Amino acid sequence: MKVSRRQLLAASVGSVLSAGSLRAAPTIHVKKRRVLRVLGTHVTLQETLRKQAEADLGIELQFQPGGSGAVLYQASTRPESFDLYEQWSNSIRVLWRSNAIQAIDTQRIRHWDEINGLTKEGRVTPAAKLGAGDSPEKLLFVQPDESLGSNATNRVSFLPYVHNVDSFGYDSAAIPRGKPYETESWSWLLDDAHAGKVAIVNEPTIGLFDLALAAQSKGLIQFDDIGNLSRKELDGLFSILLKFRQAGHFRGVWNSVPQSVKLMSSGESTIQSMFSPAVFDLRSRGIDCVYASPKEGYRAWHGVMCMSSKTQGDTQDTAYEYMNWWLSGWPGAFIAKQGYYISNPQRSRPHLTQAEWDYWYLGKPASEDLKGTGGTTVVRQGQVRDGGSYERRFSNIAVWNTVMPTYEYSLQRWNEFLSG
């Protein structure tokens, strides 16, 4: 076979270039972006928080928000489906007993020493009421025998961060304003005047206590310990509630904050179980929703961030970075603008204006209009926060969200109530 000089030169050059390319090409290692899967509710799994954390930490956050009952079921049965879990302290007993979460090392939490006494001791001030049920310190520390208790150790079942006191919200255009801590009462939820316009949160460790407080306040039943209802007391309570249900007293139940907002904004309900973001969302829409300060005391909750029992290695390191980010200042200031508190508030103070700090934490009249997390005005100049200051609100706790020893039975009765 004859090969021309031109073909030979072309072939030679091609071979040289190819060989040179093979020798000179550097090995490129592309670092995979770290991914963290966070399971929880719409309360904390918000897009603004996700974007800010991703920017600050250089990670990818995959938020999986859902209703409180649904995400608790997923977390307790499928720990491999998430890396971190965000909800409320009433989740802890279920998650710990099912081995769905692992202990968190407080020595890896950067601002652990700044976390206030509410979480570690159950009281924001020495004179504050402890409240019935599962106050957070009872569930926080992992004991040497792997049980949970209040004796301080370096291992905890959850990162303490967001918390608040809850009550019910009502539309002041339909229901005249009451006096905080004097006339506003849980009994309003069972007042005949509001029949057909009452909505309840669909969560047996939360909504059940709203209705238990309502029934007791109305004088329909008396409990020995509202944070630990017996089977007999549950039977008595649900016997009462089923009669209200069958009479059409309840408009329905809601599973998420957006659903609760829709119920009141559409006029379907005028009074209901409510979480703080819904109150300020409604106000931004021009609805004068009042967040009641019941004379009997609030139902309190403490946010928990838990680590899946399956989270290990680099993912675990990323999880600790994200937990530390939550206590770094900015996130606490952000959630303050929707009515929530953070466990180390002083670190968030520089991220709030003096007017915001005075209104949200100190209970002072707003010295100017204040915007919420959505950028719209949610507080008008001169308004005072419902319930007053952080200390006053957390000094008046009736009961904490709780998983009682009778939880399984209460769940059965709750489902009967919903289908009744």
CSV table of C-alpha atoms in Angstrom, one decimal:
chain,number,residue,atom,x,y,z
A,1,MET,CA,0.0,0.0,0.0
A,2,LYS,CA,1.4,3.4,-1.0
A,3,VAL,CA,1.2,6.2,1.5
A,4,SER,CA,1.8,9.8,0.3
A,5,ARG,CA,4.3,12.0,2.1
A,6,ARG,CA,1.4,14.3,3.2
A,7,GLN,CA,-0.6,11.4,4.7
A,8,LEU,CA,2.5,10.2,6.5
A,9,LEU,CA,3.2,13.7,8.0
A,10,ALA,CA,-0.5,14.1,9.0
A,11,ALA,CA,-0.5,10.7,10.7
A,12,SER,CA,2.8,11.4,12.6
A,13,VAL,CA,1.6,14.8,13.8
A,14,GLY,CA,-1.7,13.3,15.0
A,15,SER,CA,0.1,10.6,16.9
A,16,VAL,CA,2.4,13.2,18.6
A,17,LEU,CA,-0.5,15.4,19.5
A,18,SER,CA,-2.5,12.5,20.8
A,19,ALA,CA,0.4,11.2,22.9
A,20,GLY,CA,1.2,14.6,24.2
A,21,SER,CA,-2.4,15.2,25.1
A,22,LEU,CA,-2.5,12.0,27.1
A,23,ARG,CA,0.7,12.9,28.9
A,24,ALA,CA,-0.2,16.5,29.6
A,25,ALA,CA,-3.9,16.3,30.5
A,26,PRO,CA,-4.2,16.9,34.3
A,27,THR,CA,-6.5,14.8,36.4
A,28,ILE,CA,-9.4,17.0,37.5
A,29,HIS,CA,-11.2,16.1,40.8
A,30,VAL,CA,-14.6,17.8,40.9
A,31,LYS,CA,-15.7,18.1,44.5
A,32,LYS,CA,-19.3,17.0,44.9
A,33,ARG,CA,-21.5,19.6,46.5
A,34,ARG,CA,-22.6,18.5,50.0
A,35,VAL,CA,-26.3,17.8,50.3
A,36,LEU,CA,-28.4,17.8,53.4
A,37,ARG,CA,-32.0,16.5,53.5
A,38,VAL,CA,-34.1,18.2,56.1
A,39,LEU,CA,-37.6,16.8,57.0
A,40,GLY,CA,-40.0,18.9,58.9
A,41,THR,CA,-43.0,21.3,58.7
A,42,HIS,CA,-43.7,24.6,56.9
A,43,VAL,CA,-42.9,26.4,60.2
A,44,THR,CA,-39.2,26.3,59.7
A,45,LEU,CA,-38.7,24.8,56.3
A,46,GLN,CA,-39.0,28.1,54.5
A,47,GLU,CA,-37.5,29.1,51.2
A,48,THR,CA,-35.8,32.2,52.5
A,49,LEU,CA,-34.0,30.2,55.2
A,50,ARG,CA,-33.0,27.5,52.7
A,51,LYS,CA,-31.4,30.0,50.3
A,52,GLN,CA,-29.6,31.9,53.0
A,53,ALA,CA,-28.2,28.8,54.6
A,54,GLU,CA,-27.0,27.5,51.2
A,55,ALA,CA,-25.3,30.8,50.5
A,56,ASP,CA,-23.6,31.0,53.9
A,57,LEU,CA,-22.6,27.3,54.1
A,58,GLY,CA,-22.0,26.4,50.5
A,59,ILE,CA,-24.2,23.4,50.7
A,60,GLU,CA,-27.4,22.1,49.0
A,61,LEU,CA,-30.4,21.9,51.2
A,62,GLN,CA,-33.3,19.7,50.3
A,63,PHE,CA,-36.3,20.6,52.4
A,64,GLN,CA,-39.1,18.1,52.8
A,65,PRO,CA,-42.0,20.0,54.4
A,66,GLY,CA,-45.3,18.3,55.4
A,67,GLY,CA,-48.0,18.0,58.0
A,68,SER,CA,-46.8,17.3,61.6
A,69,GLY,CA,-48.4,13.9,61.8
A,70,ALA,CA,-47.1,12.8,58.4
A,71,VAL,CA,-43.5,13.9,58.9
A,72,LEU,CA,-43.4,12.3,62.4
A,73,TYR,CA,-44.6,9.0,61.0
A,74,GLN,CA,-42.0,9.2,58.2
A,75,ALA,CA,-39.2,10.1,60.6
A,76,SER,CA,-40.0,7.3,63.1
A,77,THR,CA,-40.3,4.6,60.4
A,78,ARG,CA,-37.8,5.6,57.8
A,79,PRO,CA,-34.7,7.3,59.4
A,80,GLU,CA,-32.8,6.7,56.1
A,81,SER,CA,-35.1,9.1,54.3
A,82,PHE,CA,-33.7,12.2,56.1
A,83,ASP,CA,-30.5,13.6,57.6
A,84,LEU,CA,-32.1,16.2,60.0
A,85,TYR,CA,-35.6,16.4,61.4
A,86,GLU,CA,-37.2,19.7,62.5
A,87,GLN,CA,-40.4,19.7,64.5
A,88,TRP,CA,-41.5,20.1,68.1
A,89,SER,CA,-40.4,18.5,71.4
A,90,ASN,CA,-43.5,16.3,71.5
A,91,SER,CA,-41.8,14.3,68.7
A,92,ILE,CA,-38.8,13.3,70.8
A,93,ARG,CA,-40.2,10.4,72.8
A,94,VAL,CA,-41.6,8.7,69.7
A,95,LEU,CA,-38.3,9.2,67.7
A,96,TRP,CA,-36.0,8.2,70.5
A,97,ARG,CA,-37.9,5.0,71.4
A,98,SER,CA,-38.0,4.0,67.7
A,99,ASN,CA,-34.2,4.5,67.4
A,100,ALA,CA,-34.8,7.0,64.5
A,101,ILE,CA,-32.5,9.6,65.9
A,102,GLN,CA,-29.0,9.7,67.5
A,103,ALA,CA,-27.5,11.8,70.3
A,104,ILE,CA,-26.0,15.2,69.4
A,105,ASP,CA,-22.6,16.1,70.9
A,106,THR,CA,-22.9,19.5,72.6
A,107,GLN,CA,-19.2,20.0,72.3
A,108,ARG,CA,-19.8,20.4,68.6
A,109,ILE,CA,-22.4,23.0,69.1
A,110,ARG,CA,-20.6,26.3,68.9
A,111,HIS,CA,-22.9,28.5,71.1
A,112,TRP,CA,-24.2,25.8,73.4
A,113,ASP,CA,-23.3,27.9,76.5
A,114,GLU,CA,-25.5,30.7,75.3
A,115,ILE,CA,-28.7,28.7,75.2
A,116,ASN,CA,-31.0,30.1,77.9
A,117,GLY,CA,-32.7,28.5,80.9
A,118,LEU,CA,-36.0,27.7,79.2
A,119,THR,CA,-34.6,24.7,77.5
A,120,LYS,CA,-32.1,23.5,80.1
A,121,GLU,CA,-34.3,24.2,83.2
A,122,GLY,CA,-37.8,24.5,81.8
A,123,ARG,CA,-38.2,28.1,83.0
A,124,VAL,CA,-37.2,31.4,81.4
A,125,THR,CA,-37.1,33.0,84.8
A,126,PRO,CA,-37.0,31.4,88.3
A,127,ALA,CA,-40.5,32.6,89.1
A,128,ALA,CA,-42.1,31.4,85.8
A,129,LYS,CA,-44.6,28.6,85.8
A,130,LEU,CA,-43.1,25.3,84.7
A,131,GLY,CA,-46.3,24.1,82.9
A,132,ALA,CA,-47.7,20.6,82.8
A,133,GLY,CA,-46.4,17.9,80.5
A,134,ASP,CA,-43.1,17.6,78.7
A,135,SER,CA,-41.2,20.7,79.4
A,136,PRO,CA,-38.1,20.6,77.3
A,137,GLU,CA,-35.5,19.9,80.0
A,138,LYS,CA,-37.2,16.5,80.7
A,139,LEU,CA,-36.4,15.4,77.2
A,140,LEU,CA,-33.1,17.1,76.5
A,141,PHE,CA,-30.2,15.3,78.0
A,142,VAL,CA,-29.2,11.7,77.2
A,143,GLN,CA,-28.4,9.9,80.4
A,144,PRO,CA,-25.7,7.2,80.9
A,145,ASP,CA,-28.4,4.5,80.5
A,146,GLU,CA,-29.5,6.1,77.2
A,147,SER,CA,-32.8,7.3,78.7
A,148,LEU,CA,-33.8,11.0,78.5
A,149,GLY,CA,-33.8,13.3,81.5
A,150,SER,CA,-33.0,16.6,83.0
A,151,ASN,CA,-29.5,15.8,84.5
A,152,ALA,CA,-27.0,17.7,82.3
A,153,THR,CA,-24.7,15.7,80.1
A,154,ASN,CA,-22.7,16.4,76.9
A,155,ARG,CA,-25.2,14.4,74.8
A,156,VAL,CA,-28.6,15.7,73.9
A,157,SER,CA,-31.6,14.4,71.9
A,158,PHE,CA,-32.2,17.6,70.1
A,159,LEU,CA,-30.7,21.0,69.2
A,160,PRO,CA,-32.8,23.6,71.0
A,161,TYR,CA,-33.7,26.5,68.7
A,162,VAL,CA,-37.1,27.9,67.7
A,163,HIS,CA,-39.9,28.0,70.3
A,164,ASN,CA,-43.0,29.8,71.2
A,165,VAL,CA,-46.3,29.7,73.1
A,166,ASP,CA,-49.4,29.0,71.2
A,167,SER,CA,-53.1,29.6,71.8
A,168,PHE,CA,-56.0,30.3,69.4
A,169,GLY,CA,-56.5,33.1,67.0
A,170,TYR,CA,-59.8,34.9,66.3
A,171,ASP,CA,-61.0,37.4,63.8
A,172,SER,CA,-61.9,40.6,65.7
A,173,ALA,CA,-64.3,41.6,63.0
A,174,ALA,CA,-66.5,38.7,64.0
A,175,ILE,CA,-65.6,38.2,67.7
A,176,PRO,CA,-65.1,41.3,70.0
A,177,ARG,CA,-61.6,41.7,71.4
A,178,GLY,CA,-61.1,40.3,74.9
A,179,LYS,CA,-58.6,41.4,77.6
A,180,PRO,CA,-55.3,39.5,77.5
A,181,TYR,CA,-54.9,37.2,80.6
A,182,GLU,CA,-58.3,38.4,81.9
A,183,THR,CA,-61.2,37.5,79.7
A,184,GLU,CA,-59.7,35.7,76.8
A,185,SER,CA,-60.2,32.0,77.5
A,186,TRP,CA,-59.7,28.6,75.9
A,187,SER,CA,-63.4,28.0,76.6
A,188,TRP,CA,-64.1,30.3,73.6
A,189,LEU,CA,-63.3,27.3,71.3
A,190,LEU,CA,-66.4,25.5,72.7
A,191,ASP,CA,-68.7,28.6,72.9
A,192,ASP,CA,-72.0,28.0,71.2
A,193,ALA,CA,-71.8,31.5,69.8
A,194,HIS,CA,-69.0,30.3,67.5
A,195,ALA,CA,-70.6,27.0,66.4
A,196,GLY,CA,-69.7,26.0,62.9
A,197,LYS,CA,-66.8,28.5,62.7
A,198,VAL,CA,-64.2,26.7,64.8
A,199,ALA,CA,-61.2,24.9,63.4
A,200,ILE,CA,-58.6,22.7,65.2
A,201,VAL,CA,-55.1,21.7,64.3
A,202,ASN,CA,-55.0,18.0,63.3
A,203,GLU,CA,-52.4,16.7,65.7
A,204,PRO,CA,-53.3,14.6,68.8
A,205,THR,CA,-50.3,15.9,70.8
A,206,ILE,CA,-51.3,19.5,70.1
A,207,GLY,CA,-55.0,19.9,69.1
A,208,LEU,CA,-56.0,17.5,71.9
A,209,PHE,CA,-54.6,19.9,74.5
A,210,ASP,CA,-56.3,22.8,72.9
A,211,LEU,CA,-59.6,21.0,73.3
A,212,ALA,CA,-58.8,19.6,76.8
A,213,LEU,CA,-58.0,23.2,78.0
A,214,ALA,CA,-61.3,24.4,76.4
A,215,ALA,CA,-63.4,21.7,78.0
A,216,GLN,CA,-61.8,22.2,81.4
A,217,SER,CA,-62.1,26.0,81.2
A,218,LYS,CA,-65.8,25.7,80.3
A,219,GLY,CA,-66.4,23.5,83.3
A,220,LEU,CA,-67.3,20.5,81.4
A,221,ILE,CA,-64.6,18.2,82.8
A,222,GLN,CA,-61.8,18.4,85.4
A,223,PHE,CA,-58.4,16.7,85.0
A,224,ASP,CA,-56.0,15.7,87.7
A,225,ASP,CA,-53.0,16.5,85.5
A,226,ILE,CA,-53.8,17.9,82.0
A,227,GLY,CA,-50.3,16.9,80.8
A,228,ASN,CA,-50.9,13.2,81.6
A,229,LEU,CA,-54.5,12.3,80.9
A,230,SER,CA,-55.7,8.8,81.9
A,231,ARG,CA,-57.7,6.6,79.7
A,232,LYS,CA,-60.8,7.4,81.7
A,233,GLU,CA,-60.2,11.1,81.4
A,234,LEU,CA,-59.7,10.7,77.6
A,235,ASP,CA,-63.0,8.8,77.4
A,236,GLY,CA,-64.8,11.6,79.3
A,237,LEU,CA,-63.2,14.3,77.1
A,238,PHE,CA,-64.0,12.7,73.8
A,239,SER,CA,-67.5,11.9,74.9
A,240,ILE,CA,-68.0,15.6,75.2
A,241,LEU,CA,-66.1,16.5,72.0
A,242,LEU,CA,-68.0,14.0,69.9
A,243,LYS,CA,-71.3,15.7,70.8
A,244,PHE,CA,-69.9,19.0,69.7
A,245,ARG,CA,-68.6,17.4,66.5
A,246,GLN,CA,-71.9,15.7,65.7
A,247,ALA,CA,-73.7,19.0,66.3
A,248,GLY,CA,-71.6,20.7,63.6
A,249,HIS,CA,-69.7,22.9,66.0
A,250,PHE,CA,-66.3,22.4,64.2
A,251,ARG,CA,-65.7,23.7,60.8
A,252,GLY,CA,-62.9,21.2,60.4
A,253,VAL,CA,-59.2,20.6,61.0
A,254,TRP,CA,-56.0,21.9,59.4
A,255,ASN,CA,-52.7,20.2,58.8
A,256,SER,CA,-50.4,23.1,57.9
A,257,VAL,CA,-50.0,26.9,58.4
A,258,PRO,CA,-51.2,27.7,54.9
A,259,GLN,CA,-54.4,25.7,55.4
A,260,SER,CA,-55.1,27.5,58.7
A,261,VAL,CA,-54.6,30.9,56.9
A,262,LYS,CA,-57.0,29.8,54.1
A,263,LEU,CA,-59.7,28.8,56.6
A,264,MET,CA,-59.8,32.2,58.3
A,265,SER,CA,-59.1,34.4,55.3
A,266,SER,CA,-62.0,32.7,53.4
A,267,GLY,CA,-64.4,33.3,56.3
A,268,GLU,CA,-64.9,29.6,56.9
A,269,SER,CA,-63.6,30.0,60.5
A,270,THR,CA,-63.6,32.9,62.9
A,271,ILE,CA,-61.7,31.2,65.7
A,272,GLN,CA,-59.2,28.3,65.6
A,273,SER,CA,-56.0,26.7,66.8
A,274,MET,CA,-53.3,28.8,65.4
A,275,PHE,CA,-49.5,29.2,65.0
A,276,SER,CA,-47.8,32.6,65.1
A,277,PRO,CA,-46.9,32.8,61.4
A,278,ALA,CA,-50.5,32.4,60.4
A,279,VAL,CA,-51.5,35.4,62.6
A,280,PHE,CA,-49.1,37.7,60.9
A,281,ASP,CA,-49.9,36.4,57.5
A,282,LEU,CA,-53.6,37.1,58.1
A,283,ARG,CA,-52.7,40.6,59.3
A,284,SER,CA,-50.7,41.3,56.2
A,285,ARG,CA,-53.9,40.5,54.3
A,286,GLY,CA,-55.9,43.1,56.2
A,287,ILE,CA,-57.6,40.6,58.6
A,288,ASP,CA,-57.3,41.8,62.2
A,289,CYS,CA,-56.5,38.4,63.7
A,290,VAL,CA,-55.9,38.4,67.5
A,291,TYR,CA,-53.6,35.9,69.0
A,292,ALA,CA,-55.3,35.2,72.4
A,293,SER,CA,-53.5,35.4,75.7
A,294,PRO,CA,-55.7,32.9,77.6
A,295,LYS,CA,-56.2,33.5,81.3
A,296,GLU,CA,-55.6,29.8,81.9
A,297,GLY,CA,-52.2,30.0,80.3
A,298,TYR,CA,-50.7,29.0,77.0
A,299,ARG,CA,-49.9,25.7,75.3
A,300,ALA,CA,-46.1,25.9,74.8
A,301,TRP,CA,-43.8,24.1,72.4
A,302,HIS,CA,-40.1,23.9,71.8
A,303,GLY,CA,-38.7,23.3,68.4
A,304,VAL,CA,-36.3,20.4,68.0
A,305,MET,CA,-33.7,19.7,65.4
A,306,CYS,CA,-32.8,16.0,65.5
A,307,MET,CA,-30.2,14.0,63.7
A,308,SER,CA,-31.2,10.8,62.0
A,309,SER,CA,-29.7,7.6,63.4
A,310,LYS,CA,-28.4,7.0,59.8
A,311,THR,CA,-26.5,10.3,59.4
A,312,GLN,CA,-22.8,9.6,59.4
A,313,GLY,CA,-19.5,10.8,58.0
A,314,ASP,CA,-19.4,13.9,55.8
A,315,THR,CA,-23.1,14.3,56.0
A,316,GLN,CA,-23.0,14.4,59.8
A,317,ASP,CA,-20.3,17.1,59.6
A,318,THR,CA,-22.6,19.1,57.3
A,319,ALA,CA,-25.5,18.5,59.7
A,320,TYR,CA,-23.5,20.1,62.6
A,321,GLU,CA,-22.6,23.0,60.3
A,322,TYR,CA,-26.3,23.6,59.6
A,323,MET,CA,-27.2,23.3,63.3
A,324,ASN,CA,-24.5,25.8,64.3
A,325,TRP,CA,-25.8,28.1,61.5
A,326,TRP,CA,-29.2,28.2,63.2
A,327,LEU,CA,-27.7,29.6,66.4
A,328,SER,CA,-25.4,32.1,64.6
A,329,GLY,CA,-27.7,35.1,64.9
A,330,TRP,CA,-29.3,35.9,61.5
A,331,PRO,CA,-31.8,32.9,61.5
A,332,GLY,CA,-33.0,33.8,65.0
A,333,ALA,CA,-33.6,37.4,63.9
A,334,PHE,CA,-35.5,36.2,60.8
A,335,ILE,CA,-37.9,34.0,62.7
A,336,ALA,CA,-38.4,36.7,65.3
A,337,LYS,CA,-40.2,38.7,62.6
A,338,GLN,CA,-42.9,36.0,62.4
A,339,GLY,CA,-43.3,35.8,66.1
A,340,TYR,CA,-40.9,33.0,67.1
A,341,TYR,CA,-38.1,33.0,69.6
A,342,ILE,CA,-34.6,31.5,69.4
A,343,SER,CA,-32.8,29.8,72.3
A,344,ASN,CA,-29.9,32.2,72.3
A,345,PRO,CA,-31.7,35.5,71.6
A,346,GLN,CA,-28.8,37.8,72.5
A,347,ARG,CA,-26.9,36.6,69.4
A,348,SER,CA,-29.8,37.6,67.2
A,349,ARG,CA,-30.2,41.0,68.7
A,350,PRO,CA,-27.6,42.8,66.5
A,351,HIS,CA,-29.6,41.6,63.5
A,352,LEU,CA,-32.8,43.3,64.6
A,353,THR,CA,-33.4,47.0,64.8
A,354,GLN,CA,-34.1,48.5,68.2
A,355,ALA,CA,-37.8,48.9,67.2
A,356,GLU,CA,-38.0,45.2,66.3
A,357,TRP,CA,-36.2,44.0,69.4
A,358,ASP,CA,-38.5,46.2,71.6
A,359,TYR,CA,-41.6,44.9,70.0
A,360,TRP,CA,-40.9,41.2,69.5
A,361,TYR,CA,-38.9,40.4,72.7
A,362,LEU,CA,-39.6,43.2,75.2
A,363,GLY,CA,-43.4,43.6,74.5
A,364,LYS,CA,-43.1,47.4,74.0
A,365,PRO,CA,-45.3,49.4,71.6
A,366,ALA,CA,-43.9,49.4,68.1
A,367,SER,CA,-42.1,52.7,67.6
A,368,GLU,CA,-42.6,52.4,63.8
A,369,ASP,CA,-44.3,50.1,61.3
A,370,LEU,CA,-42.6,46.7,61.2
A,371,LYS,CA,-42.3,44.3,58.3
A,372,GLY,CA,-42.6,40.5,58.6
A,373,THR,CA,-40.5,37.9,56.8
A,374,GLY,CA,-42.5,38.4,53.6
A,375,GLY,CA,-41.5,42.0,53.4
A,376,THR,CA,-45.0,43.3,54.1
A,377,THR,CA,-46.0,45.4,57.1
A,378,VAL,CA,-47.4,43.1,59.8
A,379,VAL,CA,-47.1,45.5,62.8
A,380,ARG,CA,-48.4,49.1,62.8
A,381,GLN,CA,-46.7,51.8,64.8
A,382,GLY,CA,-48.1,51.9,68.4
A,383,GLN,CA,-49.2,48.2,68.4
A,384,VAL,CA,-48.2,46.0,71.3
A,385,ARG,CA,-47.5,42.3,70.8
A,386,ASP,CA,-50.3,40.0,71.9
A,387,GLY,CA,-49.3,38.6,75.3
A,388,GLY,CA,-46.5,41.1,75.8
A,389,SER,CA,-42.8,40.3,76.4
A,390,TYR,CA,-41.0,37.0,76.0
A,391,GLU,CA,-40.7,36.6,79.7
A,392,ARG,CA,-44.3,37.4,80.4
A,393,ARG,CA,-45.6,35.0,77.7
A,394,PHE,CA,-43.3,32.1,78.9
A,395,SER,CA,-44.2,32.8,82.5
A,396,ASN,CA,-47.8,31.8,81.8
A,397,ILE,CA,-47.7,28.2,80.5
A,398,ALA,CA,-50.6,25.8,81.2
A,399,VAL,CA,-49.2,22.8,79.4
A,400,TRP,CA,-46.4,21.8,76.9
A,401,ASN,CA,-47.0,19.8,73.8
A,402,THR,CA,-46.7,16.3,75.1
A,403,VAL,CA,-46.7,12.6,74.2
A,404,MET,CA,-48.5,11.1,77.1
A,405,PRO,CA,-48.1,7.5,78.4
A,406,THR,CA,-51.7,7.1,76.9
A,407,TYR,CA,-50.5,8.4,73.5
A,408,GLU,CA,-51.6,5.3,71.5
A,409,TYR,CA,-55.0,5.4,73.1
A,410,SER,CA,-55.4,9.1,72.6
A,411,LEU,CA,-54.5,8.6,68.9
A,412,GLN,CA,-57.3,6.1,68.6
A,413,ARG,CA,-59.8,8.4,70.2
A,414,TRP,CA,-58.6,11.4,68.2
A,415,ASN,CA,-59.2,9.5,64.9
A,416,GLU,CA,-62.6,8.5,66.2
A,417,PHE,CA,-63.3,12.2,66.9
A,418,LEU,CA,-62.2,13.2,63.4
A,419,SER,CA,-64.4,10.6,61.7
A,420,GLY,CA,-67.3,11.4,64.1
